[in-house]
């Protein structure tokens, strides 16, 4: 089916099953089948749709017999439908088709896709709880978990000179395992391989690598869930009775390798030895299935990879190679039988997200010779991944060492102090062969620079950096006239790529790389505009739920890990409430709320139970507060109680969406009571000369008088309406007094620009965006940053590097400004009560820029906004997808000058005039493309790095960040 750019009538495209394109191996019994819409005509909206599912494409044709037919559905707002037909069978491909009926003239349009179920289907409702214990006794798996048998222990020789320098960190060699089996007598109709590991795996069939997943099966809490992947290997099978070979390498990974920073438990959090589980199903034309499974018949030994660890790195010793070991005809007589550890399949689940993949390759910017045999390579971009190196003529026993770092020291050497205990070192030992390509397979590093030791010469074409991250489809783009802001957006996106590696990590380089909840919740609004993260967060929210404590609390990291306090901190554990709500608003999928609501309620109740006066002072965990804020600390109880109120309110909203009205009423009452406690305890109002009822009278002070305190109160709507303008004024005063500048940490920074903008101070938001002194977003860029730093001042000319104990140069939390680039600068947003971008709000904040644009592939279709200033004229082009509407705020200093497609806008079928105000004209439009022009003469703009001047026009308060809940009229006092 054609994509959204093709000319024509209303048509569906971008079909997905559970937010993925043609997923292979799902176990969800009622998957969501969704689509997007495109049309080149205004008001070409859907009236309804019909979805049919069948086992064969012909079942969906006219006169066919589908397995399930939704029948005509007349919800024009729908972007998907859940499958509710007969139970889906495992190991089966299903074809499906959606037909969309237009509301106006024109014929229905259809598009089709497919999905395939995994080896076992989950019971209904399984993914909202613990999958263990719900599996039937005959669960469909026949494979056993196998590993390398450590007996007999390999003999050890004394190291030769130089070999003692090989630090294996106590790690053991990676096992390789193989099984030869005969092909089927006749042709194979289809072949599927189902694979998992306790640890990491790479699997090969007849010498060819299967799939492109990296670091598979991904990180989960292996006490609760272990993911498996499904591969179509039909083309790799040699049928006709000839020999085939299934071969695998397994590595420690998160299962038994180093994870985190707890020195007393640095690794082996789940097990001590990596293990493999695999089933190959060969189905002939008559439907007969032959299985090849992991069991005691497999052969094993240790191979070329002498150790592999996510933090420490990887060592390949080519002297240990067994060329051809993964091919038919190899003699494995001297290999050992594999050891069967168990046959427990209860924790196995199909992976619900796309795996980590190699998504980009970067060639060197420079190669610098430091001294004989030592070169430093600059790839020009900080990233997460690995290096691929081509080496010619490496002598037997000769070594090439690769070390990795984000930055260089003053001497041009790698700066590695901030890696802490992560060695981030890869090693190649030669065996005399003429040509070698060295590329680690079971580690990744955070780096821009690589030091290569052991080669006399190193040419740029011989080395490349390979970027790895979870393959979340890119959904958004942003551009503007300022090259610094474009670079800032690039830094934000590279930080996202680097830290979405199976889980949303804090950083990719040091001995941490954990799924911190606060980092994820503050960055999610930005992440969800950059990429389609629905499937990625579907998986991770299960990690969050698995990590919950017995008393109902969310933790600080997920998967849960020894060494990090289990008791959740304010703003951190609240992510268990905030993230599902934002995902629901973004993707219009209430299952995010349905799966999370029990945990949301338990979390809010836990806080209430231990803080009966509704000021959150007890059970606050490590209470990180506004982490790494450079200014005066915000009182911890202010931060905590603000989040308590916010979580209670969002829980109430979630219960409303799901139809649990009594539960919603209870939590609305609690939210109102917590807000009252916040105001009683922390807010002081001084009436002005106009009296207490004046809308802008007097002053408001929140305990601590910090930027973050006011940001939280305004973002979460904690103040009475009459006090909000005074609080917004005080926030602006604090920002102005700082430079204008920010002195917020992780929690405050995400709120700053949206809140200022929502309260009429887009000028200050622009001033913060354009500031170049520390603390600011542009300061690191002007000192070579290509990703967002953990600290505002991770390095300064005056002080050099900050404390290496916590100084990442690739840390996305402060990159949450990316959301405002889309929503504020470009103006692409949705209204406060919209889900899935059904009701758009387009309200650009030009500042002193001359153009900006944003494009976003929403669940309804493509949304684009582009504005440009030429002289005293501003042009604004907006695309609204079918089924959506938009309220468009055209910036103008003369509302009478506004034209749409060259004509004076008047009420019509697709456009109505909503009103005018200072600096803007407002229109409500149906779907389609609209082109406005208007007179626009900015009155003043912020000076880069200096004091701000008046905004061109005030902005009326509007919806703040999408994570906010909006006004609280529904909270009952």
Short mmCIF file of N, CA and C in Angstrom, two decimals, residues 488-594:
data_model
loop_
_atom_site.label_atom_id
_atom_site.label_comp_id
_atom_site.label_asym_id
_atom_site.label_seq_id
_atom_site.Cartn_x
_atom_site.Cartn_y
_atom_site.Cartn_z
N UNK A 488 21.93 21.08 19.03
CA UNK A 488 21.37 20.64 20.30
C UNK A 488 20.38 19.50 20.08
N UNK A 489 19.53 19.63 19.08
CA UNK A 489 18.59 18.56 18.78
C UNK A 489 19.33 17.28 18.39
N UNK A 490 20.41 17.41 17.64
CA UNK A 490 21.20 16.24 17.29
C UNK A 490 21.79 15.59 18.55
N UNK A 491 22.27 16.42 19.47
CA UNK A 491 22.81 15.88 20.73
C UNK A 491 21.74 15.10 21.49
N UNK A 492 20.53 15.64 21.52
CA UNK A 492 19.43 14.97 22.22
C UNK A 492 19.13 13.63 21.57
N UNK A 493 19.07 13.60 20.24
CA UNK A 493 18.71 12.34 19.58
C UNK A 493 19.81 11.31 19.73
N UNK A 494 21.08 11.72 19.68
CA UNK A 494 22.16 10.76 19.88
C UNK A 494 22.19 10.25 21.32
N UNK A 495 21.84 11.11 22.26
CA UNK A 495 21.72 10.64 23.64
C UNK A 495 20.63 9.60 23.80
N UNK A 496 19.52 9.79 23.08
CA UNK A 496 18.45 8.80 23.12
C UNK A 496 18.90 7.49 22.50
N UNK A 497 19.52 7.56 21.34
CA UNK A 497 20.01 6.34 20.71
C UNK A 497 20.97 5.59 21.64
N UNK A 498 21.86 6.33 22.26
CA UNK A 498 22.92 5.72 23.07
C UNK A 498 22.39 5.06 24.33
N UNK A 499 21.23 5.51 24.81
CA UNK A 499 20.75 5.04 26.10
C UNK A 499 19.48 4.21 26.04
N UNK A 500 18.95 3.98 24.87
CA UNK A 500 17.85 3.03 24.73
C UNK A 500 18.46 1.72 24.24
N UNK A 501 18.99 0.96 25.18
CA UNK A 501 19.66 -0.30 24.87
C UNK A 501 18.98 -1.39 25.71
N UNK A 502 17.91 -1.93 25.18
CA UNK A 502 17.06 -2.92 25.85
C UNK A 502 16.25 -2.30 26.97
N UNK A 503 16.86 -1.45 27.78
CA UNK A 503 16.15 -0.65 28.78
C UNK A 503 16.61 0.80 28.61
N UNK A 504 15.83 1.76 29.13
CA UNK A 504 16.29 3.15 29.06
C UNK A 504 17.34 3.41 30.15
N UNK A 505 18.59 3.39 29.75
CA UNK A 505 19.68 3.52 30.72
C UNK A 505 19.98 4.98 31.01
N UNK A 506 20.77 5.19 32.04
CA UNK A 506 21.19 6.54 32.38
C UNK A 506 22.39 6.97 31.54
N UNK A 507 23.29 6.02 31.25
CA UNK A 507 24.52 6.34 30.53
C UNK A 507 25.08 5.05 29.94
N UNK A 508 25.83 5.13 28.85
CA UNK A 508 26.32 3.91 28.21
C UNK A 508 27.78 3.58 28.47
N UNK A 509 28.47 4.36 29.30
CA UNK A 509 29.93 4.21 29.35
C UNK A 509 30.46 3.64 30.67
N UNK A 510 29.96 4.05 31.79
CA UNK A 510 30.57 3.67 33.07
C UNK A 510 29.92 2.42 33.63
N UNK A 511 30.33 2.06 34.84
CA UNK A 511 29.82 0.85 35.48
C UNK A 511 28.46 1.12 36.13
N UNK A 512 27.49 1.43 35.31
CA UNK A 512 26.14 1.71 35.80
C UNK A 512 25.14 1.21 34.77
N UNK A 513 24.77 2.05 33.82
CA UNK A 513 23.92 1.63 32.70
C UNK A 513 22.63 0.98 33.18
N UNK A 514 22.00 1.61 34.14
CA UNK A 514 20.80 1.07 34.77
C UNK A 514 19.56 1.78 34.27
N UNK A 515 18.42 1.13 34.43
CA UNK A 515 17.15 1.70 34.01
C UNK A 515 16.56 2.60 35.07
N UNK A 516 17.17 3.77 35.25
CA UNK A 516 16.69 4.72 36.26
C UNK A 516 15.33 5.27 35.86
N UNK A 517 14.38 5.21 36.79
CA UNK A 517 13.01 5.61 36.47
C UNK A 517 12.86 7.11 36.26
N UNK A 518 13.55 7.93 37.04
CA UNK A 518 13.38 9.38 36.89
C UNK A 518 13.91 9.86 35.55
N UNK A 519 15.09 9.38 35.16
CA UNK A 519 15.64 9.77 33.87
C UNK A 519 14.64 9.48 32.76
N UNK A 520 14.02 8.31 32.84
CA UNK A 520 13.08 7.91 31.80
C UNK A 520 11.83 8.78 31.81
N UNK A 521 11.31 9.10 32.99
CA UNK A 521 10.06 9.85 33.02
C UNK A 521 10.24 11.30 32.59
N UNK A 522 11.37 11.92 32.90
CA UNK A 522 11.54 13.31 32.46
C UNK A 522 11.85 13.39 30.97
N UNK A 523 12.45 12.34 30.42
CA UNK A 523 12.85 12.38 29.01
C UNK A 523 11.79 11.79 28.08
N UNK A 524 10.83 11.04 28.61
CA UNK A 524 9.87 10.36 27.75
C UNK A 524 9.14 11.30 26.79
N UNK A 525 8.66 12.48 27.21
CA UNK A 525 7.98 13.33 26.23
C UNK A 525 8.85 13.67 25.03
N UNK A 526 10.14 13.86 25.24
CA UNK A 526 11.06 14.09 24.13
C UNK A 526 11.26 12.81 23.33
N UNK A 527 11.50 11.70 24.02
CA UNK A 527 11.74 10.43 23.33
C UNK A 527 10.59 10.04 22.44
N UNK A 528 9.35 10.26 22.90
CA UNK A 528 8.19 9.83 22.15
C UNK A 528 7.92 10.72 20.95
N UNK A 529 8.50 11.91 20.90
CA UNK A 529 8.42 12.74 19.70
C UNK A 529 9.51 12.38 18.71
N UNK A 530 10.66 11.96 19.22
CA UNK A 530 11.74 11.55 18.33
C UNK A 530 11.48 10.21 17.67
N UNK A 531 10.92 9.27 18.41
CA UNK A 531 10.81 7.89 17.92
C UNK A 531 9.51 7.28 18.40
N UNK A 532 9.12 6.20 17.74
CA UNK A 532 7.98 5.41 18.19
C UNK A 532 8.49 4.47 19.27
N UNK A 533 8.21 4.81 20.52
CA UNK A 533 8.74 4.05 21.65
C UNK A 533 7.66 3.22 22.34
N UNK A 534 6.53 3.01 21.67
CA UNK A 534 5.43 2.29 22.30
C UNK A 534 5.82 0.87 22.66
N UNK A 535 6.40 0.13 21.73
CA UNK A 535 6.77 -1.25 22.02
C UNK A 535 7.93 -1.31 23.00
N UNK A 536 8.89 -0.39 22.87
CA UNK A 536 10.04 -0.34 23.77
C UNK A 536 9.57 -0.17 25.21
N UNK A 537 8.64 0.76 25.45
CA UNK A 537 8.18 1.00 26.82
C UNK A 537 7.15 -0.04 27.26
N UNK A 538 6.49 -0.70 26.32
CA UNK A 538 5.66 -1.84 26.71
C UNK A 538 6.51 -2.87 27.43
N UNK A 539 7.66 -3.17 26.84
CA UNK A 539 8.58 -4.13 27.47
C UNK A 539 9.09 -3.59 28.81
N UNK A 540 9.54 -2.33 28.83
CA UNK A 540 10.19 -1.84 30.04
C UNK A 540 9.20 -1.64 31.18
N UNK A 541 7.96 -1.29 30.89
CA UNK A 541 6.98 -1.18 31.96
C UNK A 541 6.73 -2.52 32.64
N UNK A 542 6.92 -3.61 31.91
CA UNK A 542 6.86 -4.93 32.57
C UNK A 542 8.04 -5.09 33.51
N UNK A 543 9.22 -4.56 33.12
CA UNK A 543 10.36 -4.57 34.04
C UNK A 543 10.04 -3.75 35.29
N UNK A 544 9.42 -2.60 35.10
CA UNK A 544 9.05 -1.74 36.23
C UNK A 544 8.09 -2.47 37.15
N UNK A 545 7.13 -3.15 36.57
CA UNK A 545 6.16 -3.88 37.39
C UNK A 545 6.82 -5.06 38.09
N UNK A 546 7.70 -5.76 37.40
CA UNK A 546 8.42 -6.87 38.02
C UNK A 546 9.24 -6.41 39.21
N UNK A 547 9.72 -5.18 39.16
CA UNK A 547 10.62 -4.68 40.21
C UNK A 547 9.89 -4.20 41.45
N UNK A 548 8.57 -4.12 41.42
CA UNK A 548 7.83 -3.60 42.56
C UNK A 548 8.12 -4.38 43.83
N UNK A 549 8.14 -3.66 44.93
CA UNK A 549 8.42 -4.28 46.22
C UNK A 549 7.16 -4.95 46.77
N UNK A 550 7.30 -5.85 47.74
CA UNK A 550 6.12 -6.56 48.26
C UNK A 550 5.03 -5.65 48.82
N UNK A 551 5.40 -4.46 49.30
CA UNK A 551 4.39 -3.56 49.86
C UNK A 551 3.79 -2.63 48.81
N UNK A 552 4.09 -2.87 47.52
CA UNK A 552 3.46 -2.10 46.46
C UNK A 552 4.29 -0.97 45.91
N UNK A 553 5.49 -0.79 46.41
CA UNK A 553 6.28 0.35 45.98
C UNK A 553 6.99 0.12 44.67
N UNK A 554 7.09 1.19 43.88
CA UNK A 554 7.98 1.18 42.73
C UNK A 554 9.41 1.42 43.21
N UNK A 555 10.36 0.93 42.44
CA UNK A 555 11.77 1.07 42.81
C UNK A 555 12.38 2.24 42.06
N UNK A 556 13.68 2.41 42.22
CA UNK A 556 14.38 3.50 41.56
C UNK A 556 14.95 3.09 40.20
N UNK A 557 15.23 1.81 40.05
CA UNK A 557 15.71 1.29 38.77
C UNK A 557 14.92 0.04 38.41
N UNK A 558 14.82 -0.20 37.13
CA UNK A 558 14.21 -1.43 36.62
C UNK A 558 14.95 -1.84 35.36
N UNK A 559 15.37 -3.10 35.27
CA UNK A 559 15.20 -4.17 36.25
C UNK A 559 15.86 -3.84 37.61
N UNK A 560 15.24 -4.37 38.64
CA UNK A 560 15.71 -4.17 40.00
C UNK A 560 17.09 -4.81 40.17
N UNK A 561 17.96 -4.17 40.92
CA UNK A 561 19.33 -4.64 41.03
C UNK A 561 19.87 -4.40 42.42
N UNK A 562 20.63 -5.36 42.91
CA UNK A 562 21.30 -5.21 44.19
C UNK A 562 22.25 -4.02 44.11
N UNK A 563 22.29 -3.22 45.16
CA UNK A 563 23.18 -2.07 45.20
C UNK A 563 22.47 -0.76 45.04
N UNK A 564 21.22 -0.79 44.58
CA UNK A 564 20.40 0.41 44.46
C UNK A 564 19.22 0.24 45.40
N UNK A 565 18.97 1.24 46.23
CA UNK A 565 17.92 1.13 47.23
C UNK A 565 16.59 0.75 46.58
N UNK A 566 15.94 -0.28 47.14
CA UNK A 566 14.65 -0.72 46.60
C UNK A 566 13.56 0.32 46.84
N UNK A 567 13.63 1.01 47.97
CA UNK A 567 12.56 1.95 48.31
C UNK A 567 12.62 3.15 47.37
N UNK A 568 11.55 3.35 46.63
CA UNK A 568 11.53 4.36 45.59
C UNK A 568 11.55 5.78 46.13
N UNK A 569 12.25 6.66 45.42
CA UNK A 569 12.37 8.06 45.79
C UNK A 569 11.32 8.89 45.06
N UNK A 570 10.90 10.01 45.63
CA UNK A 570 9.98 10.91 44.93
C UNK A 570 10.54 11.35 43.58
N UNK A 571 9.69 11.33 42.57
CA UNK A 571 10.12 11.70 41.22
C UNK A 571 10.74 10.54 40.48
N UNK A 572 11.29 9.61 41.19
CA UNK A 572 11.86 8.40 40.59
C UNK A 572 10.77 7.33 40.51
N UNK A 573 10.32 6.87 41.65
CA UNK A 573 9.29 5.83 41.66
C UNK A 573 7.99 6.32 41.05
N UNK A 574 7.73 7.62 41.09
CA UNK A 574 6.49 8.15 40.49
C UNK A 574 6.44 7.91 38.99
N UNK A 575 7.56 7.56 38.40
CA UNK A 575 7.55 7.21 36.98
C UNK A 575 6.61 6.06 36.69
N UNK A 576 6.40 5.18 37.67
CA UNK A 576 5.45 4.08 37.49
C UNK A 576 4.03 4.55 37.25
N UNK A 577 3.76 5.80 37.59
CA UNK A 577 2.45 6.42 37.33
C UNK A 577 2.52 7.32 36.10
N UNK A 578 3.56 8.14 36.03
CA UNK A 578 3.66 9.17 35.00
C UNK A 578 3.86 8.57 33.61
N UNK A 579 4.71 7.57 33.50
CA UNK A 579 5.03 7.02 32.17
C UNK A 579 3.82 6.35 31.52
N UNK A 580 3.08 5.47 32.22
CA UNK A 580 1.90 4.90 31.56
C UNK A 580 0.90 5.95 31.10
N UNK A 581 0.74 7.00 31.90
CA UNK A 581 -0.20 8.06 31.50
C UNK A 581 0.25 8.74 30.21
N UNK A 582 1.53 9.07 30.13
CA UNK A 582 2.01 9.75 28.92
C UNK A 582 1.94 8.83 27.70
N UNK A 583 2.24 7.56 27.88
CA UNK A 583 2.14 6.63 26.76
C UNK A 583 0.70 6.51 26.28
N UNK A 584 -0.23 6.47 27.20
CA UNK A 584 -1.65 6.45 26.81
C UNK A 584 -2.00 7.68 25.99
N UNK A 585 -1.58 8.84 26.45
CA UNK A 585 -1.91 10.08 25.74
C UNK A 585 -1.26 10.10 24.36
N UNK A 586 -0.06 9.56 24.25
CA UNK A 586 0.66 9.62 22.98
C UNK A 586 0.12 8.61 21.98
N UNK A 587 -0.15 7.39 22.44
CA UNK A 587 -0.48 6.30 21.51
C UNK A 587 -1.95 5.88 21.55
N UNK A 588 -2.75 6.53 22.39
CA UNK A 588 -4.19 6.25 22.44
C UNK A 588 -4.46 4.77 22.65
N UNK A 589 -3.66 4.16 23.51
CA UNK A 589 -3.79 2.73 23.79
C UNK A 589 -4.03 2.57 25.29
N UNK A 590 -5.29 2.35 25.71
CA UNK A 590 -5.59 2.29 27.15
C UNK A 590 -4.97 1.08 27.85
N UNK A 591 -4.41 0.13 27.10
CA UNK A 591 -3.77 -1.00 27.76
C UNK A 591 -2.58 -0.56 28.60
N UNK A 592 -1.93 0.54 28.22
CA UNK A 592 -0.85 1.05 29.06
C UNK A 592 -1.36 1.35 30.47
N UNK A 593 -2.57 1.88 30.54
CA UNK A 593 -3.15 2.19 31.85
C UNK A 593 -3.69 0.93 32.52
N UNK A 594 -4.32 0.05 31.75
CA UNK A 594 -4.90 -1.15 32.35
C UNK A 594 -3.85 -2.02 33.00
#
